[in-house]
C-alpha positions as a Markdown table, in Angstrom:
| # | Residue | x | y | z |
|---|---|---|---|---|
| 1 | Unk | -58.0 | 60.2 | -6.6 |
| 2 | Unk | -58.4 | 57.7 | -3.8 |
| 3 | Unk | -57.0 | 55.2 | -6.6 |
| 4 | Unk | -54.2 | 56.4 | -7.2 |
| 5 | Unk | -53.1 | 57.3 | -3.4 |
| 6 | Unk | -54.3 | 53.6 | -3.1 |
| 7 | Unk | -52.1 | 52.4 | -5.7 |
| 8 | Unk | -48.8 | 54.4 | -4.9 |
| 9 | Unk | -49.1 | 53.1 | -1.2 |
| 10 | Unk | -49.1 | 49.4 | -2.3 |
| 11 | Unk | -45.8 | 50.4 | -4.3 |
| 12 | Unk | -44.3 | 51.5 | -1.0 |
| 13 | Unk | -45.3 | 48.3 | 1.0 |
| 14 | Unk | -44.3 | 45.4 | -1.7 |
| 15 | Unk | -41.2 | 43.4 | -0.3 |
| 16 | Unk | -38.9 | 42.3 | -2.7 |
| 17 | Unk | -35.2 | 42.0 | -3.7 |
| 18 | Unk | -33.0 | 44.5 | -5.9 |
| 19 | Unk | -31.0 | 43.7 | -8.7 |
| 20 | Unk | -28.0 | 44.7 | -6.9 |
| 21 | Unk | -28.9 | 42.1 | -4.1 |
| 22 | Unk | -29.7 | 39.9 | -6.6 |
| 23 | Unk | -26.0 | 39.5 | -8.1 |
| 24 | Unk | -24.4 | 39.9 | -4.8 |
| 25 | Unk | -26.1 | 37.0 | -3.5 |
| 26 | Unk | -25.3 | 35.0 | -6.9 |
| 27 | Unk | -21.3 | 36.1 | -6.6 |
| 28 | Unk | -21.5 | 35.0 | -3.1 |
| 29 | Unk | -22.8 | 31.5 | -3.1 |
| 30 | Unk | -21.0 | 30.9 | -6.4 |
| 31 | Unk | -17.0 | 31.4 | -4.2 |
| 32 | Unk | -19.0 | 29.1 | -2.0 |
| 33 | Unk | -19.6 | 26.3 | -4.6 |
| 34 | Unk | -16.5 | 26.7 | -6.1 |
| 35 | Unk | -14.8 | 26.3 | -2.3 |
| 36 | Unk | -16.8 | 23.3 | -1.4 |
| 37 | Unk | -15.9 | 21.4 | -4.9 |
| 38 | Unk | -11.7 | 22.2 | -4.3 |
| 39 | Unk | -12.5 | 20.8 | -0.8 |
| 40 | Unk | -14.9 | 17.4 | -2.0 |
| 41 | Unk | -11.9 | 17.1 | -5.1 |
| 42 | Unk | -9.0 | 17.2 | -3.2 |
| 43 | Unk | -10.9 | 14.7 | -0.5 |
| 44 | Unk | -11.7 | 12.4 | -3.3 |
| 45 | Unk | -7.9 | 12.4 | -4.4 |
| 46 | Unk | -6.4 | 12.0 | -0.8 |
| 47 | Unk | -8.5 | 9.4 | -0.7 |
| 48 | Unk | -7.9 | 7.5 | -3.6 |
| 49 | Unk | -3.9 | 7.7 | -2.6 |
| 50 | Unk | -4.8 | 6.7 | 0.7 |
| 51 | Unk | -6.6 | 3.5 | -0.8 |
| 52 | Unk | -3.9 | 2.9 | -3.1 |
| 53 | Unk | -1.0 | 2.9 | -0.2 |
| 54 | Unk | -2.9 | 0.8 | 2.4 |
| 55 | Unk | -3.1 | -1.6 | -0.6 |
| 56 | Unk | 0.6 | -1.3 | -1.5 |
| 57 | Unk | 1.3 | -1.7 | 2.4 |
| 58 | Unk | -1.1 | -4.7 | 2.5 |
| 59 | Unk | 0.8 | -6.5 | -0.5 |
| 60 | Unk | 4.2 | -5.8 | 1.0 |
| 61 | Unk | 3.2 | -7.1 | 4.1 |
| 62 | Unk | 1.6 | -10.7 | 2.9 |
| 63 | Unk | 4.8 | -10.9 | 0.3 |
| 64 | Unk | 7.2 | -10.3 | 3.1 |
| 65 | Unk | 5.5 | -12.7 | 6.0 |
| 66 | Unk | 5.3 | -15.5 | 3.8 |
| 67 | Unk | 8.9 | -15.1 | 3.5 |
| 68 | Unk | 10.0 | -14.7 | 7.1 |
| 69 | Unk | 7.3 | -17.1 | 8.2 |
| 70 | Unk | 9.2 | -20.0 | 5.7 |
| 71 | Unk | 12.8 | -18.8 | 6.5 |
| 72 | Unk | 12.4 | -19.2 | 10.2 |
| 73 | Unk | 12.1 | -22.8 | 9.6 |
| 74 | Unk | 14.2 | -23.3 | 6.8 |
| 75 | Unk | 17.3 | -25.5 | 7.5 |
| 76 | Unk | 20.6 | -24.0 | 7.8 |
| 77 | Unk | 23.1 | -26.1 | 7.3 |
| 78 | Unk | 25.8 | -25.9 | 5.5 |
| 79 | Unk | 24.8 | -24.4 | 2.4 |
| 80 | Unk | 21.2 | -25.5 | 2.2 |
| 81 | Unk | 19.8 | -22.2 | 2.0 |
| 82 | Unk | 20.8 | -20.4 | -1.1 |
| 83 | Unk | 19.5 | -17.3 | -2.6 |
| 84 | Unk | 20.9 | -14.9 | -5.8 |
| 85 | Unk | 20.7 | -11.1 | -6.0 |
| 86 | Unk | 21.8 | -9.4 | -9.2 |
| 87 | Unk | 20.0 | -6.1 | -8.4 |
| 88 | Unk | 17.4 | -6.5 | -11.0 |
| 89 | Unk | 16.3 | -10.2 | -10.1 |
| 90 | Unk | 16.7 | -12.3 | -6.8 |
| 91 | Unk | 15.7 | -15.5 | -5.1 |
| 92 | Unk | 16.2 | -17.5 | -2.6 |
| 93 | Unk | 15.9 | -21.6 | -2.2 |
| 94 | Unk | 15.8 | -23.6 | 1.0 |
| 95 | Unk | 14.6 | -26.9 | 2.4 |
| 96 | Unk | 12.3 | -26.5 | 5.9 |
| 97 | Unk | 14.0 | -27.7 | 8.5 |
| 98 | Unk | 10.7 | -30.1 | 9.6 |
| 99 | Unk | 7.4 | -30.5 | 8.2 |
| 100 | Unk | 4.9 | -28.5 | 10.0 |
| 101 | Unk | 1.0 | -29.3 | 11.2 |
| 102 | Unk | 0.0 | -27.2 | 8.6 |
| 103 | Unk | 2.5 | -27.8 | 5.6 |
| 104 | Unk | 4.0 | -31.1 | 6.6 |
| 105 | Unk | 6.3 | -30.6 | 2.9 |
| 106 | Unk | 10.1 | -30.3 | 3.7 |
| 107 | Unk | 10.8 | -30.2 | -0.3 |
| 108 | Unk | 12.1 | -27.1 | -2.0 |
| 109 | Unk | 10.9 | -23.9 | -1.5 |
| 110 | Unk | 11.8 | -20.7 | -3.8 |
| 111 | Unk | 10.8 | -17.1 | -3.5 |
| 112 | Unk | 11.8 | -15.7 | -7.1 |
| 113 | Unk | 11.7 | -12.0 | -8.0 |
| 114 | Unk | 11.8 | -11.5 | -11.6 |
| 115 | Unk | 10.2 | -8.1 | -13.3 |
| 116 | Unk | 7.5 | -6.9 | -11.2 |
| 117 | Unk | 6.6 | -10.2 | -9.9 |
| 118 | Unk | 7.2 | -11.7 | -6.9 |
| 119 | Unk | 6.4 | -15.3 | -6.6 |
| 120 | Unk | 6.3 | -18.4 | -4.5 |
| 121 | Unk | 7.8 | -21.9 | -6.1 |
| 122 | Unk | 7.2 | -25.3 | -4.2 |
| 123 | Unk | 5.0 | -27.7 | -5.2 |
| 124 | Unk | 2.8 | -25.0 | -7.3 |
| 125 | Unk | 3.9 | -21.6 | -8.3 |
| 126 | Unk | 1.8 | -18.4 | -6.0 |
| 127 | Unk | 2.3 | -14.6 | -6.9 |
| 128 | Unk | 2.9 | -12.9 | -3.9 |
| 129 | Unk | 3.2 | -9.4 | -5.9 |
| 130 | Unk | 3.1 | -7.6 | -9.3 |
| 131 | Unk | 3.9 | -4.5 | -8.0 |
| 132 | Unk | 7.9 | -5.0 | -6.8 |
| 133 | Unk | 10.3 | -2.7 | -8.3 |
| 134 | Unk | 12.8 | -3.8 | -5.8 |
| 135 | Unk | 13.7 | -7.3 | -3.9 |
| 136 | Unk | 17.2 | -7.9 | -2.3 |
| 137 | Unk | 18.5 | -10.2 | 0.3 |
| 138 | Unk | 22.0 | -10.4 | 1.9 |
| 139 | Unk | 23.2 | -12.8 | 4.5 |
| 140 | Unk | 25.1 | -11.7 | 7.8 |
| 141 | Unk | 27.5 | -14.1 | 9.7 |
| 142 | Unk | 28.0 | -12.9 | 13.5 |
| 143 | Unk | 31.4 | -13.0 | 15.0 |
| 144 | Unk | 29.8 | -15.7 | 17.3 |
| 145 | Unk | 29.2 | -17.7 | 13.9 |
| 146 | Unk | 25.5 | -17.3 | 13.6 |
| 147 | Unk | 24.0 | -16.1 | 10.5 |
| 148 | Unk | 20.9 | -14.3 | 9.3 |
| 149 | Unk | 19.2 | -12.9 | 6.6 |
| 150 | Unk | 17.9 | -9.5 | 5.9 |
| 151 | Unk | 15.2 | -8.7 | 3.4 |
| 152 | Unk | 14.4 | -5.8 | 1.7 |
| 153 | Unk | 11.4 | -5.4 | -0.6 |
| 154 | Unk | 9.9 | -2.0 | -2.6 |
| 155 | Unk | 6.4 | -1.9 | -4.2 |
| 156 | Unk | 5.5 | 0.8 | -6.4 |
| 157 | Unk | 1.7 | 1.4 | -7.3 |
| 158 | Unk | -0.4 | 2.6 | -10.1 |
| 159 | Unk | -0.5 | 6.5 | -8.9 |
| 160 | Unk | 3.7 | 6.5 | -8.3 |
| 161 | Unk | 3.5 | 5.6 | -4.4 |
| 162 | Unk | 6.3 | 3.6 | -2.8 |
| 163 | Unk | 6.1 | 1.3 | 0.0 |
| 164 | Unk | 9.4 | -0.4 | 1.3 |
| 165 | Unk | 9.8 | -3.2 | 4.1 |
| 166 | Unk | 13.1 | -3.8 | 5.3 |
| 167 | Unk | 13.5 | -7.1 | 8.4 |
| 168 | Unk | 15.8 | -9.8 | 8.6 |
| 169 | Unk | 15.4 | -13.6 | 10.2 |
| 170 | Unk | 17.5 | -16.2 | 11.7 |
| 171 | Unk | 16.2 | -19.8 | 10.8 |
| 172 | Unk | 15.3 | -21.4 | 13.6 |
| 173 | Unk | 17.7 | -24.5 | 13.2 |
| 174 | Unk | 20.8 | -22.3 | 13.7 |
| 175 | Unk | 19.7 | -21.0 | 17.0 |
């Protein structure tokens, strides 16, 4: 008989978890995961967009200071800076104004958008951009008689984003 009064009291003193505890605890940490991996997959795809438009803005920004940079000390006279802009194609063509310490060339240089592509034509051919859905460029005369260009350029990247850059530049041998 001591035994079994023995044996019931160990019953009564084991630690342990229900059943019932048991599947609350499993419903419980499973809305956990399932929080946590919306909040890591949605990090992952913010991300990956914000990758994609610093690249986009990083592309637009080379293309379009190239441009400007070139511009500034193209020559102006009468009719030596030319550039076309049907809407779905566009370029321009100047002659620098002087050589510089850098790039001492003062032959022909041509920024030609055609497609997607944005490129660079003077003695060799650079792309600047594959990713321009958009490239215009108008020329302003002042009442005063001065003249300057504005430049407007769109880049469109692999997951839809859009990045535009609109500025505008006198050349320097007008001022």
């Amino acid at each position: 008989m001591n035994k079994s009064i023995t044996s019931s009291k160990n019953l009564r003193n084991q630690s342990g978890f229900t059943l019932v505890e048991l599947v609350i605890s499993i419903v419980i940490f499973s809305v956990i995961g399932l929080f946590s991996i919306n909040f890591i997959t949605s990090a992952a795809v913010t991300n990956r967009l914000v990758v994609g438009q610093k690249a986009l803005v990083d592309d637009a920004k080379l293309a379009m200071e190239f441009i400007l940079r070139e511009t500034r000390v193209a020559n102006a006279s009468i009719n030596a800076i030319t550039f076309t802009d049907t809407g779905s194609s566009a370029s321009i063509t100047f002659y620098k104004y002087k050589g510089l310490t850098q790039d001492t060339s003062t032959g022909p240089i041509k920024y030609n958008w055609t497609g997607n592509t944005l490129t660079r034509i003077s003695t060799s051919t650079t792309t600047l951009s594959n990713q321009v859905t958009d490239f215009s460029i108008t020329k302003t005369t002042e009442s005063g008689g001065g003249e300057y260009y504005k430049f407007s350029l769109t880049l469109q990247g692999d997951n839809g984003e859009i990045f535009t850059l609109n500025t505008s530049v006198r050349p320097r041998s007008l001022i």
